[in-house]
XYZ file of N, CA and C in Angstrom:
717
model
N 21.257 199.162 138.435
C 21.025 197.713 137.385
C 22.254 196.644 137.691
N 23.356 196.933 137.400
C 24.664 196.999 137.758
C 24.827 196.318 139.159
N 24.930 196.992 140.118
C 25.080 196.802 141.833
C 23.498 196.216 142.137
N 22.635 195.861 142.028
C 22.328 194.621 141.441
C 22.632 193.653 140.988
N 22.912 193.654 140.222
C 23.273 192.122 139.410
C 24.484 191.703 140.213
N 25.469 192.388 140.590
C 26.808 192.170 141.895
C 25.720 190.990 143.015
N 24.939 191.463 143.234
C 24.965 191.120 144.903
C 23.448 190.489 144.292
N 22.849 190.479 143.367
C 22.697 188.866 142.888
C 24.257 187.467 142.848
N 24.529 188.449 141.969
C 25.643 186.865 142.206
C 26.558 186.440 144.043
N 26.054 187.874 144.000
C 27.587 187.304 145.443
C 26.735 186.002 146.858
N 24.681 187.264 146.543
C 24.543 186.177 147.281
C 24.434 184.617 146.830
N 24.283 184.500 145.744
C 23.631 183.011 145.271
C 25.098 182.142 145.577
N 26.650 182.875 144.855
C 27.998 182.503 145.178
C 28.238 182.345 146.794
N 28.337 183.010 147.290
C 28.439 182.795 148.777
C 26.958 182.373 149.861
N 25.378 182.742 149.329
C 24.559 182.741 151.148
C 23.169 181.732 150.044
N 24.119 181.168 148.673
C 22.924 179.383 148.179
C 21.640 180.341 147.880
N 21.270 179.443 147.237
C 19.723 180.764 146.658
C 18.848 181.030 147.131
N 18.589 180.238 148.554
C 17.203 180.570 148.577
C 17.428 181.798 149.331
N 19.390 182.419 150.063
C 19.108 183.898 150.176
C 19.134 185.240 149.132
N 19.302 184.325 147.902
C 18.733 185.538 146.498
C 17.445 184.754 146.213
N 16.646 184.282 146.679
C 15.073 183.589 146.313
C 14.597 184.994 147.489
N 14.395 184.650 148.623
C 14.077 186.076 149.599
C 14.474 187.190 149.307
N 15.914 187.410 149.018
C 16.246 188.681 147.922
C 14.968 189.278 146.961
N 15.523 188.006 145.708
C 13.917 188.842 145.587
C 12.962 189.229 145.534
N 11.984 188.557 146.285
C 10.851 188.182 146.969
C 11.185 190.012 147.407
N 11.709 190.677 147.551
C 11.708 191.751 148.835
C 11.632 193.086 147.918
N 12.533 192.812 147.036
C 13.210 193.681 144.983
C 11.150 193.125 144.807
N 10.442 192.708 144.515
C 8.967 192.129 143.787
C 8.067 192.704 144.453
N 8.829 192.442 146.386
C 7.474 193.971 147.111
C 7.198 195.105 146.911
N 8.825 195.660 146.991
C 9.293 196.832 147.046
C 8.409 197.737 145.446
N 8.287 197.352 144.096
C 8.130 197.653 143.477
C 6.475 197.329 142.766
N 5.883 196.800 144.117
C 5.090 195.897 144.398
C 4.074 197.800 144.824
N 4.550 198.157 146.468
C 4.536 198.243 147.892
C 4.349 200.458 146.299
N 5.726 199.607 145.756
C 5.772 201.866 144.645
C 4.260 201.928 144.287
N 4.110 201.503 143.678
C 3.426 201.227 142.063
C 1.874 201.407 143.534
N 1.453 200.315 144.016
C 0.355 200.897 145.101
C 0.772 202.183 145.281
N 1.336 202.566 145.629
C 1.419 204.003 145.817
C 1.593 205.019 145.133
N 1.247 204.691 143.806
C 1.105 205.736 143.248
C -0.082 205.831 142.797
N -0.663 204.248 142.388
C -1.999 203.952 142.536
C -3.516 205.217 143.159
N -2.384 205.262 143.927
C -3.583 205.734 145.591
C -2.991 207.024 145.700
N -2.269 207.710 145.413
C -2.288 208.890 144.431
C -2.958 209.094 143.294
N -2.284 208.604 142.951
C -3.429 209.191 141.426
C -4.970 208.988 141.105
N -5.629 208.348 142.668
C -5.957 207.509 142.819
C -7.717 208.768 143.908
N -6.866 209.565 144.468
C -7.204 210.253 145.282
C -6.946 211.181 143.999
N -6.279 212.291 143.882
C -6.063 212.902 142.372
C -7.293 213.397 141.672
N -7.861 211.635 141.797
C -8.897 212.016 140.147
C -10.145 212.391 141.233
N -10.405 211.670 142.756
C -11.500 212.251 143.147
C -11.192 213.819 143.558
N -10.303 213.929 144.106
C -10.363 215.744 144.607
C -10.890 216.011 143.025
N -10.505 215.681 141.978
C -10.636 216.187 141.260
C -12.746 216.020 140.686
N -12.698 215.013 140.498
C -14.193 214.933 140.791
C -15.151 215.713 142.243
N -14.360 215.572 142.909
C -15.316 216.178 143.959
C -15.291 217.620 143.731
N -14.040 218.241 143.153
C -14.692 219.619 142.625
C -15.076 219.879 141.921
N -15.708 219.439 140.865
C -15.973 218.968 139.786
C -17.643 219.135 139.596
N -18.127 218.276 141.212
C -19.301 218.161 141.535
C -19.402 220.054 142.730
N -18.879 220.114 142.939
C -18.870 220.625 144.363
C -19.540 222.680 143.187
N -18.166 222.164 141.996
C -19.125 223.303 141.442
C -20.450 223.539 140.268
N -20.736 222.207 139.826
C -21.679 221.327 139.414
C -23.308 221.899 140.706
N -22.476 221.525 141.755
C -23.521 221.893 143.295
C -23.891 223.071 143.468
N -22.961 224.836 143.161
C -23.038 225.787 143.762
C -24.251 226.595 142.463
N -23.616 225.754 141.527
C -24.210 226.454 139.988
C -26.407 225.910 140.029
N -26.214 224.178 140.457
C -28.052 224.676 141.503
C -28.211 225.061 142.490
N -27.702 225.403 143.206
C -28.264 226.298 144.218
C -28.391 228.019 144.300
N -27.589 228.214 142.848
C -27.564 229.565 142.551
C -29.041 229.251 141.432
N -29.329 228.183 141.065
C -30.990 227.546 139.831
C -31.660 227.739 141.546
N -32.210 227.396 142.377
C -32.836 227.380 143.118
C -33.328 228.347 143.924
N -32.232 228.564 144.462
C -32.513 230.951 144.784
C -33.596 231.010 143.503
N -32.097 231.732 142.060
C -33.579 231.743 140.929
C -34.783 231.523 141.368
N -35.590 229.968 141.611
C -36.128 230.059 141.157
C -37.499 230.325 142.717
N -36.541 230.168 143.707
C -37.950 229.820 145.128
C -37.722 231.591 144.431
N -36.424 232.355 144.481
C -37.251 233.837 144.017
C -38.721 235.487 143.118
N -39.041 233.175 141.986
C -39.926 233.653 140.791
C -41.283 233.426 141.815
N -41.033 231.886 142.191
C -42.264 231.053 143.153
C -42.565 232.147 144.254
N -41.672 232.929 144.459
C -42.518 233.522 145.972
C -43.745 234.538 145.784
N -42.665 234.964 143.704
C -43.731 236.675 143.859
C -44.153 236.439 143.038
N -44.702 235.083 142.712
C -45.968 233.682 141.871
C -47.125 233.722 143.148
N -46.795 233.709 144.055
C -47.698 232.374 145.233
C -48.016 234.549 145.486
N -47.476 235.540 145.695
C -48.057 237.034 146.286
C -49.202 237.039 145.176
N -48.901 237.379 144.578
C -50.036 236.941 142.837
C -50.917 236.252 143.699
N -51.083 235.059 143.500
C -51.722 233.999 143.894
C -52.504 234.138 145.144
N -51.564 234.549 146.442
C -52.878 234.458 147.114
C -54.012 236.245 147.114
N -54.032 237.055 146.006
C -54.413 238.328 145.855
C -55.622 237.024 144.860
N -55.183 236.772 144.225
C -56.085 236.005 143.054
C -57.152 235.029 144.193
N -56.621 234.015 144.945
C -56.987 233.513 145.666
C -58.400 234.800 146.696
N -58.127 235.125 146.955
C -59.341 236.312 147.161
C -60.477 236.941 146.727
N -59.863 237.195 145.180
C -61.066 237.303 143.986
C -61.683 236.679 143.593
N -60.671 235.041 143.603
C -62.023 233.949 143.819
C -63.432 234.004 144.764
N -62.549 233.394 145.239
C -63.884 233.754 146.757
C -64.242 235.038 147.078
N -64.235 235.481 145.944
C -65.724 237.160 146.548
C -66.976 237.375 144.490
N -66.096 236.783 144.063
C -66.847 236.840 142.752
C -66.857 235.721 142.487
N -66.769 234.692 143.480
C -67.522 233.023 143.639
C -68.784 233.253 144.301
N -68.929 234.403 145.379
C -70.155 234.360 146.333
C -71.161 234.941 145.675
N -72.646 234.838 146.495
C -73.652 234.618 145.163
C -74.028 236.209 145.760
N -73.500 237.147 146.487
C -73.544 238.709 146.956
C -72.625 239.359 145.732
N -71.993 238.532 144.535
C -71.088 239.079 143.870
C -71.875 240.845 143.769
N -71.277 241.826 143.408
C -72.121 242.637 142.277
C -71.322 243.914 141.155
N -72.363 243.830 140.438
C -70.634 244.801 139.479
C -69.685 245.589 140.245
N -70.440 246.046 141.116
C -69.896 247.041 141.704
C -68.252 246.900 142.085
N -68.803 245.441 142.605
C -67.120 244.720 142.880
C -66.381 244.362 141.705
N -66.432 243.946 140.585
C -65.964 244.032 139.469
C -65.013 245.445 139.316
N -66.050 246.486 139.416
C -65.677 247.973 138.941
C -64.436 248.412 140.311
N -64.393 247.458 141.459
C -62.952 247.949 142.769
C -62.400 246.764 142.321
N -62.694 246.382 141.609
C -61.564 245.090 141.076
C -61.497 244.648 139.789
N -61.056 245.313 138.899
C -60.819 244.691 137.668
C -60.525 243.885 137.381
N -59.201 243.031 137.551
C -58.437 242.013 137.846
C -59.264 240.840 137.150
N -60.496 240.706 138.899
C -61.399 239.670 137.844
C -61.524 240.002 137.025
N -61.396 240.634 135.835
C -62.303 240.387 134.535
C -61.062 239.276 133.751
N -59.684 238.658 134.535
C -58.831 237.874 133.936
C -58.766 237.119 133.823
N -59.383 236.374 135.216
C -58.801 235.850 136.273
C -59.095 234.621 135.538
N -60.658 234.819 134.218
C -60.376 233.077 134.076
C -59.142 232.841 132.218
N -58.453 234.130 132.123
C -58.257 234.122 130.646
C -56.624 234.141 130.921
N -56.233 234.470 132.252
C -54.455 235.022 132.498
C -53.812 233.891 133.407
N -52.230 234.015 132.954
C -51.996 233.056 133.641
C -49.642 232.893 134.145
N -49.497 233.423 135.282
C -48.710 233.396 135.068
C -47.701 232.408 135.307
N -46.627 232.065 134.239
C -46.191 230.690 134.132
C -44.467 231.233 134.635
N -44.196 230.096 135.102
C -43.030 229.906 135.895
C -42.953 228.078 135.083
N -41.173 228.522 135.065
C -40.426 226.887 134.844
C -39.292 226.439 135.754
N -39.154 225.639 136.377
C -38.483 225.695 136.535
C -36.665 225.879 136.426
N -35.751 225.871 136.640
C -34.073 226.080 136.101
C -34.305 224.613 135.736
N -32.743 224.832 134.508
C -32.351 223.539 133.757
C -30.942 222.936 133.470
N -29.732 223.833 134.635
C -29.072 224.333 133.885
C -28.460 223.385 134.926
N -27.804 223.930 136.557
C -27.392 222.940 137.133
C -27.985 221.824 137.348
N -29.579 221.160 136.943
C -30.008 220.083 137.185
C -29.132 218.900 136.006
N -29.204 219.774 134.719
C -28.571 218.316 133.538
C -27.517 218.965 133.498
N -26.467 219.838 134.524
C -25.055 219.202 134.879
C -24.934 217.859 135.895
N -26.009 218.385 136.466
C -25.799 216.407 137.752
C -26.234 215.530 137.080
N -27.265 215.576 136.097
C -27.607 214.814 135.429
C -26.093 213.474 134.396
N -25.129 214.674 134.086
C -24.465 214.500 132.663
C -23.340 213.789 134.159
N -23.071 214.319 135.130
C -22.211 213.647 135.917
C -22.237 212.247 136.490
N -23.600 212.236 136.801
C -24.018 210.853 137.297
C -23.780 209.392 135.767
N -24.169 210.477 134.804
C -23.572 209.509 133.782
C -22.636 208.875 133.845
N -21.278 210.284 133.828
C -20.120 209.827 133.348
C -19.466 209.768 134.581
N -19.820 209.259 135.613
C -19.119 209.390 136.930
C -19.309 208.050 137.621
N -18.504 206.753 137.447
C -18.356 205.360 137.614
C -18.272 205.045 139.434
N -17.436 206.862 140.160
C -18.142 205.966 141.430
C -19.431 206.352 142.377
N -19.109 205.572 143.487
C -20.881 205.517 143.794
C -21.775 206.816 144.043
N -23.068 207.282 144.268
C -23.439 208.134 143.574
C -23.462 209.392 144.673
N -23.699 210.313 145.156
C -23.723 211.220 146.631
C -25.399 210.644 146.232
N -25.826 210.889 148.129
C -26.743 210.932 148.254
C -27.727 211.959 148.458
N -27.038 212.948 148.287
C -27.519 214.989 147.832
C -27.711 214.819 146.522
N -26.458 214.219 145.851
C -27.130 214.198 144.059
C -28.330 213.517 144.113
N -28.518 212.753 144.489
C -29.825 210.792 144.290
C -31.109 212.813 144.685
N -31.151 213.153 145.860
C -32.783 213.678 145.826
C -32.278 214.519 145.383
N -32.023 214.836 144.914
C -31.898 216.583 144.694
C -32.718 216.118 142.954
N -31.992 215.107 141.795
C -33.057 214.526 140.722
C -33.649 214.487 140.768
N -34.038 213.475 141.522
C -35.823 212.434 141.974
C -36.415 214.455 142.320
N -35.502 214.468 143.597
C -36.977 215.994 143.523
C -37.569 217.497 142.287
N -36.408 217.308 142.413
C -36.275 218.340 140.777
C -37.143 217.363 139.757
N -37.396 216.361 139.138
C -38.236 215.001 138.002
C -38.972 215.141 138.570
N -40.104 214.870 139.995
C -41.028 215.508 141.048
C -41.600 217.117 140.158
N -41.435 217.782 140.606
C -41.860 218.534 141.122
C -41.288 219.748 139.008
N -40.982 219.295 138.485
C -41.007 219.462 137.104
C -42.460 219.613 136.569
N -42.194 217.662 137.073
C -43.858 217.720 136.329
C -44.213 217.187 137.234
N -44.708 217.716 138.183
C -45.428 217.781 138.844
C -46.051 219.909 138.457
N -45.552 220.005 138.041
C -45.920 221.487 137.891
C -45.806 222.365 136.554
N -45.295 221.034 134.901
C -45.586 221.173 134.236
C -47.534 220.553 133.494
N -46.660 219.353 134.443
C -48.424 219.427 133.948
C -49.469 220.142 134.945
N -49.938 220.598 136.059
C -50.859 222.046 135.851
C -50.863 222.279 135.622
N -49.526 223.523 134.254
C -49.463 224.395 133.485
C -50.277 223.807 132.519
N -50.096 222.917 132.209
C -50.856 222.072 131.250
C -52.508 222.364 131.159
N -52.795 222.435 132.305
C -54.532 222.175 132.168
C -54.242 223.360 132.366
N -53.183 224.394 133.508
C -55.053 224.782 133.344
C -54.143 226.726 131.331
N -53.408 226.324 131.514
C -52.835 227.434 129.803
C -54.403 226.234 129.045
N -54.746 225.065 128.976
C -56.156 224.920 128.285
C -57.032 224.968 128.202
N -57.493 225.068 129.871
C -58.369 226.234 130.583
C -58.783 227.544 129.978
N -57.347 228.025 130.147
C -57.760 229.443 128.813
C -57.674 229.338 127.649
N -57.093 228.728 127.191
C -57.513 229.028 126.004
C -59.041 227.964 125.513
N -59.204 226.893 126.416
C -61.084 226.951 126.476
C -61.761 227.871 125.978
N -61.579 229.003 127.851
C -62.203 229.601 127.775
C -62.934 230.835 126.558
N -61.366 231.531 125.946
C -60.501 232.352 125.155
C -62.026 231.685 123.184
N -61.365 230.606 123.825
C -63.067 230.420 122.130
C -63.971 230.232 122.359
N -64.542 229.989 123.591
C -65.704 230.161 123.528
C -66.008 231.706 123.379
N -65.492 232.465 124.766
C -66.253 233.711 123.740
C -65.592 234.059 122.781
N -65.028 233.826 121.558
C -64.341 234.439 120.465
C -65.899 233.620 119.781
N -66.467 232.065 120.236
C -67.191 231.681 119.195
C -69.273 232.213 119.287
N -68.812 232.255 120.303
C -70.107 233.058 121.420
C -70.392 234.354 121.636
N -69.566 235.165 121.925
C -69.567 236.211 122.791
C -68.822 237.396 121.909
N -70.137 238.573 120.912
C -69.417 239.687 120.682
C -68.609 240.562 121.713
N -69.171 239.839 123.039
C -67.730 241.760 123.152
C -66.590 240.961 124.067
N -66.443 239.537 122.818
C -65.057 239.700 123.220
C -63.412 240.608 122.865
N -64.311 241.554 122.003
C -62.865 242.789 121.623
C -62.867 243.848 122.715
N -64.461 244.245 122.963
C -63.731 245.319 124.105
C -63.526 244.410 125.234
N -63.991 243.577 125.509
C -63.626 242.680 126.828
C -62.019 243.161 127.051
N -61.065 242.630 126.186
C -59.748 242.401 125.627
C -58.963 244.033 125.638
N -60.179 245.188 125.227
C -59.541 245.936 124.785
C -59.774 246.581 126.191
N -60.617 245.810 127.110
C -60.998 246.962 128.519
C -61.920 247.914 128.690
N -62.793 247.202 127.150
C -63.617 248.203 127.511
C -65.260 247.318 128.127
N -65.439 247.976 129.664
C -66.088 246.734 130.212
C -67.587 247.753 129.587
N -68.463 246.677 129.178
C -70.358 247.526 129.324
C -70.949 246.273 129.783
N -71.823 247.223 129.899
C -73.132 246.279 131.189
C -73.287 244.715 130.071
N -72.958 243.886 128.518
C -73.494 242.923 128.379
C -72.503 242.069 128.651
N -70.369 242.405 129.360
C -69.807 241.847 129.952
C -70.527 241.066 130.665
N -70.529 242.849 131.898
C -71.175 242.513 133.371
C -72.039 241.473 133.568
N -73.782 241.477 132.614
C -73.696 240.588 132.774
C -73.466 239.492 133.296
N -72.609 238.758 131.936
C -71.705 237.585 132.154
C -71.071 237.514 132.788
N -70.554 238.155 133.768
C -69.726 237.964 134.988
C -70.383 237.918 136.028
N -71.383 237.590 135.862
C -72.427 237.814 137.023
C -73.097 236.503 137.133
N -73.235 235.979 135.714
C -73.920 235.067 135.403
C -73.038 233.439 136.295
N -74.389 232.377 135.908
C -73.992 230.639 136.873
C -72.764 230.307 135.498
N -73.308 230.291 134.714
C -71.980 229.964 133.705
C -70.597 230.655 133.508
N -70.617 232.355 133.868
C -69.407 232.864 134.212
C -69.129 232.295 135.593
N -69.689 231.721 136.786
C -68.715 231.091 138.166
C -69.400 229.583 137.820
N -69.282 228.780 137.030
C -68.925 226.883 136.930
C -67.574 227.167 135.709
N -67.189 228.119 135.477
C -66.340 228.086 134.774
C -65.290 229.208 135.724
N -64.863 229.734 135.571
C -64.899 230.176 137.095
C -64.178 229.001 138.718
N -65.155 228.086 139.216
C -64.747 228.068 139.726
C -63.379 226.434 139.820
N -64.497 226.196 138.016
C -62.770 225.434 137.467
C -61.498 226.121 137.658
N -62.070 227.033 137.380
C -60.620 227.352 136.908
C -59.375 227.460 138.114
N -60.302 228.344 139.647
C -60.429 227.981 141.024
C -59.247 227.001 140.801
N -60.393 225.612 141.121
C -59.010 224.390 140.593
C -57.964 224.164 140.615
N -57.962 224.806 138.852
C -56.540 224.367 138.187
C -54.746 225.111 139.244
N -55.818 226.039 139.311
C -54.758 227.694 139.747
C -54.803 227.464 140.836
N -55.046 227.133 142.216
C -55.762 227.242 143.533
C -54.880 226.694 144.784
N -56.627 225.381 143.027
C -55.615 223.278 144.044
C -54.094 223.537 144.224
N -54.570 223.192 143.125
C -53.669 223.292 142.069
C -52.447 223.492 142.570
N -51.949 223.891 140.690
C -51.546 225.083 141.190
C -50.238 226.285 142.176
N -51.105 226.110 143.197
C -51.101 227.544 143.663
C -50.307 225.758 145.118
N -51.074 225.323 145.554
C -50.507 224.197 146.238
C -49.273 222.896 145.400
N -49.118 223.114 145.050
C -47.304 222.724 144.312
C -46.453 223.034 144.347
N -46.647 224.958 144.193
C -46.098 225.376 144.271
C -45.175 226.329 145.965
N -46.179 225.732 146.542
C -46.197 225.888 148.010
C -45.292 224.181 148.888
N -45.302 223.575 148.181
C -44.942 221.532 148.601
C -43.716 222.975 147.776
N -43.251 222.957 146.782
C -41.423 223.423 145.891
C -40.979 224.682 146.692
N -41.739 225.563 147.451
C -40.533 226.257 147.564
C -39.796 225.545 149.158
N -41.415 224.699 150.417
C -41.096 223.989 151.296
C -39.513 223.268 150.931
N -39.155 222.306 150.097
C -38.400 221.167 149.074
C -37.561 221.642 149.012
N -36.971 223.531 148.237
C -36.107 224.421 147.965
C -35.878 224.231 148.935
N -36.044 224.815 149.896
C -35.533 225.302 151.356
C -34.572 224.609 152.141
N -35.658 223.168 152.095
C -34.505 222.296 152.736
C -33.131 221.099 151.665
N -33.991 221.481 150.523
C -32.537 220.946 150.043
C -31.625 222.833 149.987
N -32.368 223.682 149.554
C -30.272 224.769 150.100
C -30.019 224.221 150.711
N -31.463 224.726 152.176
C -29.466 224.417 153.570
C -28.630 222.615 153.396
N -28.988 221.848 152.369
C -28.119 221.215 152.927
C -27.007 221.847 151.956
N -27.643 221.947 150.787
C -26.514 222.721 150.699
C -26.076 223.142 150.577
N -25.870 224.734 151.412
C -25.509 224.953 152.293
C -24.762 224.654 152.804
N -24.191 223.588 153.880
C -23.607 223.131 155.073
C -22.722 221.636 153.832
N -23.304 222.100 152.551
C -21.467 221.110 151.936
C -21.037 221.764 151.407
N -21.037 222.372 150.492
C -20.567 224.120 150.021
C -19.386 225.021 150.771
N -20.240 224.451 152.555
C -18.976 225.858 153.432
C -19.155 224.741 153.979
N -17.989 223.199 154.022
C -18.052 222.241 154.799
C -16.011 223.233 154.676
């Protein structure tokens, strides 16, 4: 500081005020440039931290989507088997022997294999977008939007299936004395007679709509979407 003060004094004394003003402006510019450099470095560090945080979250979501896809694939295999059984048992030529060969048919309208999307990575992404002030990443927006759409579709479809199952069980409970035999797999001639009836086929056709036409279709769409997002995540995280 003493050197600067001496320089200022000499400039004023020897070369006048104009030279001093130019020198002072130069000092100010140096200070401003220094501040801008410091701010730029700090912003770069903050952006790097945010990018690392986002990549960690995307890695978590990638693991979630891999888990979901594995479960959905198993679910679809089961649904393909059920689809064949729906076709068989809705046929007008179905017989008791068909049920004897395919005992899984007795539970078509009273069973369901539940599934719910993983939410760990999704919730982390929501928190990230809420707390991050930078422009939101397009891939993050795509993931959040897609997850919300399929979560709603699958939840609503599953609710309809579960309600239909409850309706069928309550109907059996209140109207069929053989329910306990059915639940313990003690198949009687009375049970077989009902499963060949028009009333049962009506219930079976409705449940097929909920299970195959809706639920299975949504799961297939999810698998296609999940495959695309997984490819994008792999590309992003391997850069």
